[in-house]
Structures are given as C-alpha cells and as structure tokens.
XYZ file of C-alpha atoms in Angstrom:
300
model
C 62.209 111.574 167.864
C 61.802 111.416 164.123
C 64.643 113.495 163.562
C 67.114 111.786 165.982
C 66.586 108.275 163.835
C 67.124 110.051 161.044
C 70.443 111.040 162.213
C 71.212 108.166 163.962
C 70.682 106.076 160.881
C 72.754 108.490 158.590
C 75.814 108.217 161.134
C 75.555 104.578 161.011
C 75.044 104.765 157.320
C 78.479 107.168 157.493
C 80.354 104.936 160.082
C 79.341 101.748 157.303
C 80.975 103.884 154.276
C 84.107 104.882 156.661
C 84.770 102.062 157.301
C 84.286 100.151 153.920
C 87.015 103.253 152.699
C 89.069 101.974 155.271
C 89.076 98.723 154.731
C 89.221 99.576 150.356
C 92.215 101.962 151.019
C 94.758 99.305 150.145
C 93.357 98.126 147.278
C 92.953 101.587 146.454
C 96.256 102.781 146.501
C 96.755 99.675 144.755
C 94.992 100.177 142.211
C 95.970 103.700 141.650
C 99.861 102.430 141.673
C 98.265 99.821 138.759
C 96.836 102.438 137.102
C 99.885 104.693 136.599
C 101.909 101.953 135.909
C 99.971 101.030 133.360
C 99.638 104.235 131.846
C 103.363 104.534 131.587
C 103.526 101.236 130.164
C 101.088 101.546 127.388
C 102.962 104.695 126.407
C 106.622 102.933 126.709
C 104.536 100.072 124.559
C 103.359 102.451 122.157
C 106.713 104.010 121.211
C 108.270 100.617 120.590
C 105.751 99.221 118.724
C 105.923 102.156 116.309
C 109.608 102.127 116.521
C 109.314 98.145 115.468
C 106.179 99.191 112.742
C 108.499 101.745 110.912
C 111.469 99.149 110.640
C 109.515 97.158 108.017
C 109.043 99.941 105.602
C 105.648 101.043 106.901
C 104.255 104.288 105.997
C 104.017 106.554 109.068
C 100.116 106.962 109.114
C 99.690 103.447 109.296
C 102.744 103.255 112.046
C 100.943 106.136 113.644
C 97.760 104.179 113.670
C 98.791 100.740 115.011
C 100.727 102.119 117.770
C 97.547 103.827 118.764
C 95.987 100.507 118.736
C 98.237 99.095 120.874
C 98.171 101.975 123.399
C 94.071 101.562 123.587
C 94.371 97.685 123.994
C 97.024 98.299 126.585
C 94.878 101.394 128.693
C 91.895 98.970 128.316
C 93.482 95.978 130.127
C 94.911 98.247 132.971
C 91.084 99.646 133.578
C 90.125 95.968 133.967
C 92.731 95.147 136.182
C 92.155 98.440 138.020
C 88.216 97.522 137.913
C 88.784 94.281 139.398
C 91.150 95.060 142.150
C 88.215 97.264 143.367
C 86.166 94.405 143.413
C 83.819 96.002 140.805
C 83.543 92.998 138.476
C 79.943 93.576 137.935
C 81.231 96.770 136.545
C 83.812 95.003 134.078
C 81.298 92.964 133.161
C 78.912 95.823 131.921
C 81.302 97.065 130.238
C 82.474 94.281 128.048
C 78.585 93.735 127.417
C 78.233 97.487 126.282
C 81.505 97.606 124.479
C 79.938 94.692 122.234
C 76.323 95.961 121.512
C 78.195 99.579 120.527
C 80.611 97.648 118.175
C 78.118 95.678 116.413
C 75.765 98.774 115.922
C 78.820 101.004 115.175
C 79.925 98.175 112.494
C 76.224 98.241 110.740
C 76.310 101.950 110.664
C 79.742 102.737 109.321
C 80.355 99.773 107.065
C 80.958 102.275 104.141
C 83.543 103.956 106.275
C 85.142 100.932 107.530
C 85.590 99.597 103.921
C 87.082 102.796 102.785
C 89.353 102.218 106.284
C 90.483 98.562 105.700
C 91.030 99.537 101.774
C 93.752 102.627 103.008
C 95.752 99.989 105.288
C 95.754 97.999 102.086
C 97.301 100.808 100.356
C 99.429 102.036 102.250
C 100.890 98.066 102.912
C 100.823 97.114 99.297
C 101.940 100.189 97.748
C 100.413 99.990 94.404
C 100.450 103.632 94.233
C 102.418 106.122 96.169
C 102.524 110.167 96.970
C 104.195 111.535 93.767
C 102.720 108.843 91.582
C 101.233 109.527 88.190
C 98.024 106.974 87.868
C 95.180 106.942 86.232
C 91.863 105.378 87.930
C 88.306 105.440 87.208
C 88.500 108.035 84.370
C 91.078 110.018 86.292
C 94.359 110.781 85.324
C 96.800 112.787 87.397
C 99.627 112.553 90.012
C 98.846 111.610 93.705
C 99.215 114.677 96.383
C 97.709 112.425 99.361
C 97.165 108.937 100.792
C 94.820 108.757 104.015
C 93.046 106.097 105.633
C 89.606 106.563 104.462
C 90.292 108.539 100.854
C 93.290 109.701 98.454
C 93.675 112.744 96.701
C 94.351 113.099 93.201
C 95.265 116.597 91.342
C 94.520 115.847 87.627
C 95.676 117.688 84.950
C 93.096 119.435 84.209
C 93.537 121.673 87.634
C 91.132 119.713 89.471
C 91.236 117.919 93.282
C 89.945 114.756 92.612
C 89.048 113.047 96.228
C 88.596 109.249 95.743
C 87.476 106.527 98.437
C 90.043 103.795 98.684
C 87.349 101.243 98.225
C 86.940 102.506 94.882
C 90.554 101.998 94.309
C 91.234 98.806 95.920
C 88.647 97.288 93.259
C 89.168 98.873 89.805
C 92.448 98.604 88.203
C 94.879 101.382 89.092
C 97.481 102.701 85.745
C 100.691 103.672 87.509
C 102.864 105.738 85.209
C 105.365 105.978 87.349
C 105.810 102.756 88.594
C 108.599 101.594 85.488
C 109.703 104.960 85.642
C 109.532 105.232 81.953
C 106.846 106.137 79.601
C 106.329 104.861 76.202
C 104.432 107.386 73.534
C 102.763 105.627 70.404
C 102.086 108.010 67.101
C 99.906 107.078 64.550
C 100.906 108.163 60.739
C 100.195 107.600 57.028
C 101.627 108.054 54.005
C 100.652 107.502 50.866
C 100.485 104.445 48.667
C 102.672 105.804 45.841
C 105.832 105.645 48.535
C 108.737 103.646 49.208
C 108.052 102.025 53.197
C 111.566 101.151 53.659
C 112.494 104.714 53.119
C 109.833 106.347 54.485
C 110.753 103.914 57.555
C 114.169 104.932 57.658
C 113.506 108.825 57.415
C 111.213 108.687 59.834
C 113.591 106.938 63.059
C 116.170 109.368 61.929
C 113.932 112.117 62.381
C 113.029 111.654 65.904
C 116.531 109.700 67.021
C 118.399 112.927 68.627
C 114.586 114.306 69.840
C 115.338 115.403 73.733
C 114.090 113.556 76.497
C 114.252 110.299 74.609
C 115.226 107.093 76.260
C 118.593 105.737 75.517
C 118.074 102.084 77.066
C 114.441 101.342 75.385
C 114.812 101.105 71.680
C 112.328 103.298 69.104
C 110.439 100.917 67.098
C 108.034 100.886 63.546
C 105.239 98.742 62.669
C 103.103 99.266 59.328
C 99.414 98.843 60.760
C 96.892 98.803 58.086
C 96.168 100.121 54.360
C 93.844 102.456 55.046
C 91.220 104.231 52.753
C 94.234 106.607 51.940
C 97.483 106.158 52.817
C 99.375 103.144 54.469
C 99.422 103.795 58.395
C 101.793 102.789 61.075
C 103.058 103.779 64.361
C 106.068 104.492 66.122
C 106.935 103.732 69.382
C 108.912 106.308 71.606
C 109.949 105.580 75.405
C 110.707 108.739 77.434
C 112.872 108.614 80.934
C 110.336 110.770 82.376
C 106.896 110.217 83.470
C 105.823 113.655 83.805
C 102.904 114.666 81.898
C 104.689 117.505 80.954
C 107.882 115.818 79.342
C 105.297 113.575 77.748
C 103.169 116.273 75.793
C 106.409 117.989 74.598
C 108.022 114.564 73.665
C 104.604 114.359 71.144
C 104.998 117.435 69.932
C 108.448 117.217 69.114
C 108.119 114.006 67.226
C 105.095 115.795 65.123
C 107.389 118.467 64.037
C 110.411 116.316 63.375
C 108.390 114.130 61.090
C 106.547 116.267 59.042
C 110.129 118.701 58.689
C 112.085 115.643 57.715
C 109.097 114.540 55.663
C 108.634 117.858 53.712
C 112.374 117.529 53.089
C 112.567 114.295 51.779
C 109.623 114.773 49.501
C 107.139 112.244 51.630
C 103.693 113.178 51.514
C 100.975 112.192 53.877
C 98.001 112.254 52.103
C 94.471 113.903 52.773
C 91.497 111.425 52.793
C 90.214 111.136 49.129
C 86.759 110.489 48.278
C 85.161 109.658 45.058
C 81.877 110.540 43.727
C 80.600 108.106 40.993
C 77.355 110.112 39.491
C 76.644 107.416 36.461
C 73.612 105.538 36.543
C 75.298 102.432 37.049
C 78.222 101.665 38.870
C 81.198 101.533 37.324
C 80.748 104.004 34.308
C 83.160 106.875 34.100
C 82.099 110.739 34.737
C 82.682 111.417 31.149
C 81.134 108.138 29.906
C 77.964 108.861 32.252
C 78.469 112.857 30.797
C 77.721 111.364 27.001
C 74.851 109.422 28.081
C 73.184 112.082 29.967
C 73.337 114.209 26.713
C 72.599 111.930 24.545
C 68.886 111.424 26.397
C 68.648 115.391 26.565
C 69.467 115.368 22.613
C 66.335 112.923 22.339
C-alpha cells in the first residue's frame, strides 16, 4: 500500500508539472523568440555603436571597449525580459540584489585597478600622449610602444621596458617631445674675459648655421648668462625638426665640434678654471712679498 501512494503521488506530482509545461509553453517559445532576438540585436547594437564611437576620432581599444558595454547592457535587459515573461520575477529580483552586493565588494577590492582603468579612458580621450610619442614622466624618458587600459609601456633609452600605471600618469606632469614636433637644444659655453663678445657672438652662429638637421623656421639665438669664476658664459639655442633622440644627440655633438673648430680658427679660447693660491700671512700680500718676509724671519 505504501508503495502504491508513493506512486500515485509522484504521477500526480508529474501530471501537476505536465501540465504547468503545458500551460508555460507559450510563454516559452516566447521567450526563447525574445531571447534570440535580443541576442541579434545587442550584436547589430554593438557594431553600430562602435561604428558611431570610431567616427569621433576614438582610439579603437576604447571603441572596442564601449561597444562591449553596450552589448552587456543590451544581453542584460533581454535576460530580464526573458526572466519575466517566465514569470520568474523573484528570480530578477535576486539577481539585481546580487549584482549590487558583488559590485560594491568588487569596487572596494579593485579600486587600484579601477583607477588605473578610468585613468586609460582618460588617455586614450585626451590624448596627451600617443603611440610613437617621445615623453618623459616620472624620471622616465623614452618613446611610447603601448597605450592600454590599465598601464602604458614606455621603452627608454637606456634599453629598458618601462611599464607605468595610468594613474601615475594622469597625475604627474607628462613632457611630450613630440607634441610641437620640434626640439630645441640649449649649450652652455665660456670664453674668456680677455675677448671681444660681439665677435665671439658672431663666430659662434656662423659656426653652427649650415649644421644638418637644423630648423629653418625657428631662429638660433645667443644670450651672455653670467661672468663666471673664469670665463664669461652663455648659451645658444638650437631647434631641430626632429624629435628623435637620436637626431638630438648628433645635433649636440655637431654643434660641439663646430664651435670649438671655428673657435680654434679664429683664435677664441675657452678658458680652464683658474685658481689662486695666496700663501702670505695676510691677505693680500704677494707670493714674492710673503717670499721676503718668510726669509727675513729665517735670517733672524
């Protein structure tokens, strides 16, 4: 007798879930039309909105990666809509409930890696620095090989990979070399006291005016500086086209040469650093004056 409840309960229990299936299977091929409808939609809405996204000027990553969020916000209405055609709205409910309480914790525990994530959309919208660029940030000085949403990597020119969280570049000042397209190269000289400046002045534009790789639209310029312990200093100002580290060094090093070969040739002399060394008892007295009176006391 046990045994035939048992089975008479789980064929009523059966007949019950038959015909609840029954009775669903409209909304269930309903919501299965929904479904791949909505699929195909989100897909269709993806593609445009990256279409629209690139149209502005917007770098493909960050394209790439709105587009994606519009293809999860569209996916997550059609599972509510699917949800709620099957009458599951308790469901929908736990859901939304659960999707907070992850975000919030998620939030707390990647907060580093959201900054870093908010700071790469700001790069990559703004532009400050591109792929290509030569920029110096943080101590680091070399050209950029990649931009990503959480870092950007910087070759120096030393041979090393420097990989840098955007935070850290979104909040300390970023030198962009390349953002003029021109470079300008200062040189510190001096010559001595005993010359003429207006020559010396002269001689020296001349000698780097025909130097190669020298801008034609930005003009050289001289500026005395400072009398210095020994010589008179000033520097000269030389914009290059390029902004190649390269160009740059060998722009330098030409000017070096030209100046001291056009200085050697006009007789201009750049002095070494001269130091005198007073050994008289007081100051003021002359070697040979402070020579007497030293012998004079040995005498006594």
């Amino acid at each position: 007798m046990d045994f035939e409840k048992a089975f008479n309960l789980v064929r009523q229990k059966l007949a019950i879930w038959v015909q609840d299936f029954i009775r669903m299977l409209p909304n269930l091929a309903l919501a299965v039309f929904v479904l791949v409808v909505g699929f195909y939609l989100a897909t269709l809405a993806r593609k445009i909105a990256k279409k629209t996204i690139r149209r502005f000027s917007v770098g493909a990553v960050l394209a790439d990666l709105f587009s994606t969020f519009v293809y999860i916000f569209s996916v997550g209405i059609t599972l509510f809509i699917v949800l709620q055609i099957l009458k599951l709205d308790d469901a929908v409910t736990s859901l939304l409930a659960g999707a907070g309480i992850a975000g919030l914790a998620l939030a707390f525990a990647f907060q580093d890696i959201a900054a870093n994530f908010m700071s790469g959309i700001l790069l990559i919208m703004r532009k400050p620095l591109r792929v290509g660029d030569i920029v110096a940030i943080k101590g680091y000085m070399g050209k950029v090989e990649h931009i990503n949403l959480r870092d950007t990597v910087i070759a120096t020119f030393q041979g090393q990979m420097v990989i840098m969280p955007n935070k850290d570049i979104v909040q300390n000042p970023i030198d962009n070399y390349s953002l003029l397209g021109k470079r300008r190269m200062d040189l510190t000289v001096g010559v001595s006291y005993a010359e003429d400046l207006q020559r010396v002045k002269q001689v020296t534009l001349n000698a780097v005016a025909d130097i190669k790789g020298i801008s034609k639209t930005n003009e050289t310029t001289f500026f005395y500086e400072a009398f210095a312990d020994s010589s008179i200093n000033f520097t000269i100002r030389i914009w290059t086209s390029s902004v190649h580290q390269p160009d740059f060094l060998a722009l330098r090093s030409e000017a070096i040469m030209c100046i001291k070969k056009a200085y050697d040739e006009e007789g201009i002399s750049i002095p070494f650093p001269i130091r005198t060394l007073d050994f008289a008892a007081k100051g003021g007295q002359s070697l040979s004056e402070s020579a007497i009176t030293l012998s004079n006391r040995t005498e006594i």
